[in-house]
Amino acid sequence: MYHSLYFPFMELSGVMLMGLVIWIGGGRLFDGYIEWGVLVAMLQYVPRFFMPIRDIADRFMTLQVAMASSERIFELLKAEPEPEGGDHRPEEVRGEIEFQNVWFAYVDEDWILKDVSFRVDAGNSLALVGATGAGKSTIINLVCGFYPIQKGAILVDGVDIREWDPEELRRCVGVVQQDVFLFAGDIETNISLGSPDVSDERVRQAANVVPDVNRDRPSPVDDPECGQDTGSA
Ligand SMILES: Nc1ncnc2c1ncn2[C@@H]1O[C@H](COP(=O)(O)OP(=O)(O)OP(=O)(O)O)[C@@H](O)[C@H]1O
Ligand SMILES: [Mg+2]
């Protein structure tokens, strides 16, 4: 906003000043008060006068960007550490999910889920359909234990997720986000999310399942630019 007003205003002022110099200087030149050289010098001084002013605006913008970034850094530093969670680490996960009278709000009592109960047996599918903001993504976030619920219980394989080891719980949930986010780096890092446990072979397998990854390139996985426009990786 500031930028879009400031720059056109400075441009306009510069052009107007230039016009004024030509207008007045031209008159004086014909009256014989000044030489040609003086007019030319004045015309060259005008842009030089505006250059530092424009520089100040540029610095101000950099400062604003830095302030926005530092705000995010401080937000992160202030964030409360996640509760430890339980230590339930089953040998085998069946994948049964049950919500028992779940109440959840991101902020105070602004309930997103009110007394939600459902059960998905292992091996079954469930499609959640609802308007934007109804709370579909919230349900997935809750299954992964990203937010603590206020009332009720969420059970995975019959065990409350608060008793699960959070790492183990999240390891067995695969989420495909509706908003695509690519981390800086190559496609391999984006597929494996930087986890050393994911082998090259598995990354390649995953890349081959995604139809958008450009397979004509010699090695889609190692090519950092390939990810910029494909999105789905
Ligand atoms: N991190 C958050 N903090 C506060 N409120 C949030 C947060 N995430 C989502 N909400 C709010 O919770 C409500 C449910 O959001 P959610 O993303 O679950 O909806 P959705 O059903 O997935 O919608 P969409 O169809 O647009 O994906 C919305 O009103 C949203 O504004
Ligand atoms: Mg959503």
mmCIF file of N, CA and C in Angstrom, residues 181-191 193-194 223-225 227-228:
data_model
loop_
_atom_site.group_PDB
_atom_site.id
_atom_site.type_symbol
_atom_site.label_atom_id
_atom_site.label_comp_id
_atom_site.label_asym_id
_atom_site.label_seq_id
_atom_site.Cartn_x
_atom_site.Cartn_y
_atom_site.Cartn_z
ATOM 1 N N PHE A 181 2.529 -27.170 -0.409
ATOM 2 C CA PHE A 181 3.652 -26.395 0.120
ATOM 3 C C PHE A 181 4.947 -27.090 -0.258
ATOM 4 N N LEU A 182 5.818 -26.359 -0.931
ATOM 5 C CA LEU A 182 7.114 -26.939 -1.298
ATOM 6 C C LEU A 182 8.201 -26.309 -0.451
ATOM 7 N N PHE A 183 9.008 -27.149 0.169
ATOM 8 C CA PHE A 183 10.141 -26.635 0.916
ATOM 9 C C PHE A 183 11.264 -26.304 -0.054
ATOM 10 N N ALA A 184 12.100 -25.334 0.326
ATOM 11 C CA ALA A 184 13.243 -25.008 -0.519
ATOM 12 C C ALA A 184 14.148 -26.234 -0.546
ATOM 13 N N GLY A 185 14.599 -26.610 -1.719
ATOM 14 C CA GLY A 185 15.446 -27.799 -1.832
ATOM 15 C C GLY A 185 14.998 -28.605 -3.034
ATOM 16 N N ASP A 186 15.519 -29.808 -3.150
ATOM 17 C CA ASP A 186 15.140 -30.610 -4.320
ATOM 18 C C ASP A 186 13.879 -31.435 -4.032
ATOM 19 N N ILE A 187 13.404 -32.129 -5.065
ATOM 20 C CA ILE A 187 12.166 -32.895 -4.926
ATOM 21 C C ILE A 187 12.342 -34.023 -3.920
ATOM 22 N N GLU A 188 13.543 -34.582 -3.903
ATOM 23 C CA GLU A 188 13.800 -35.695 -2.974
ATOM 24 C C GLU A 188 13.517 -35.260 -1.525
ATOM 25 N N THR A 189 14.015 -34.084 -1.154
ATOM 26 C CA THR A 189 13.792 -33.586 0.209
ATOM 27 C C THR A 189 12.308 -33.351 0.444
ATOM 28 N N ASN A 190 11.615 -32.863 -0.593
ATOM 29 C CA ASN A 190 10.194 -32.598 -0.434
ATOM 30 C C ASN A 190 9.387 -33.870 -0.273
ATOM 31 N N ILE A 191 9.807 -34.930 -0.943
ATOM 32 C CA ILE A 191 9.069 -36.190 -0.820
ATOM 33 C C ILE A 191 9.373 -36.861 0.521
ATOM 34 N N LEU A 193 10.561 -35.410 3.114
ATOM 35 C CA LEU A 193 10.496 -34.400 4.177
ATOM 36 C C LEU A 193 11.780 -34.406 5.012
ATOM 37 N N GLY A 194 12.876 -34.701 4.340
ATOM 38 C CA GLY A 194 14.183 -34.630 4.989
ATOM 39 C C GLY A 194 14.460 -35.785 5.934
ATOM 40 N N ASP A 223 16.556 -33.067 -9.378
ATOM 41 C CA ASP A 223 16.523 -31.787 -10.057
ATOM 42 C C ASP A 223 15.763 -30.741 -9.234
ATOM 43 N N PRO A 224 16.465 -29.733 -8.699
ATOM 44 C CA PRO A 224 15.779 -28.798 -7.827
ATOM 45 C C PRO A 224 14.702 -27.991 -8.555
ATOM 46 N N GLU A 225 14.897 -27.721 -9.827
ATOM 47 C CA GLU A 225 13.949 -26.841 -10.502
ATOM 48 C C GLU A 225 12.674 -27.560 -10.888
ATOM 49 N N GLY A 227 10.707 -29.235 -9.270
ATOM 50 C CA GLY A 227 9.622 -29.119 -8.308
ATOM 51 C C GLY A 227 8.894 -27.794 -8.370
ATOM 52 N N GLN A 228 9.510 -26.775 -8.966
ATOM 53 C CA GLN A 228 8.906 -25.450 -8.884
ATOM 54 C C GLN A 228 7.543 -25.377 -9.537
#
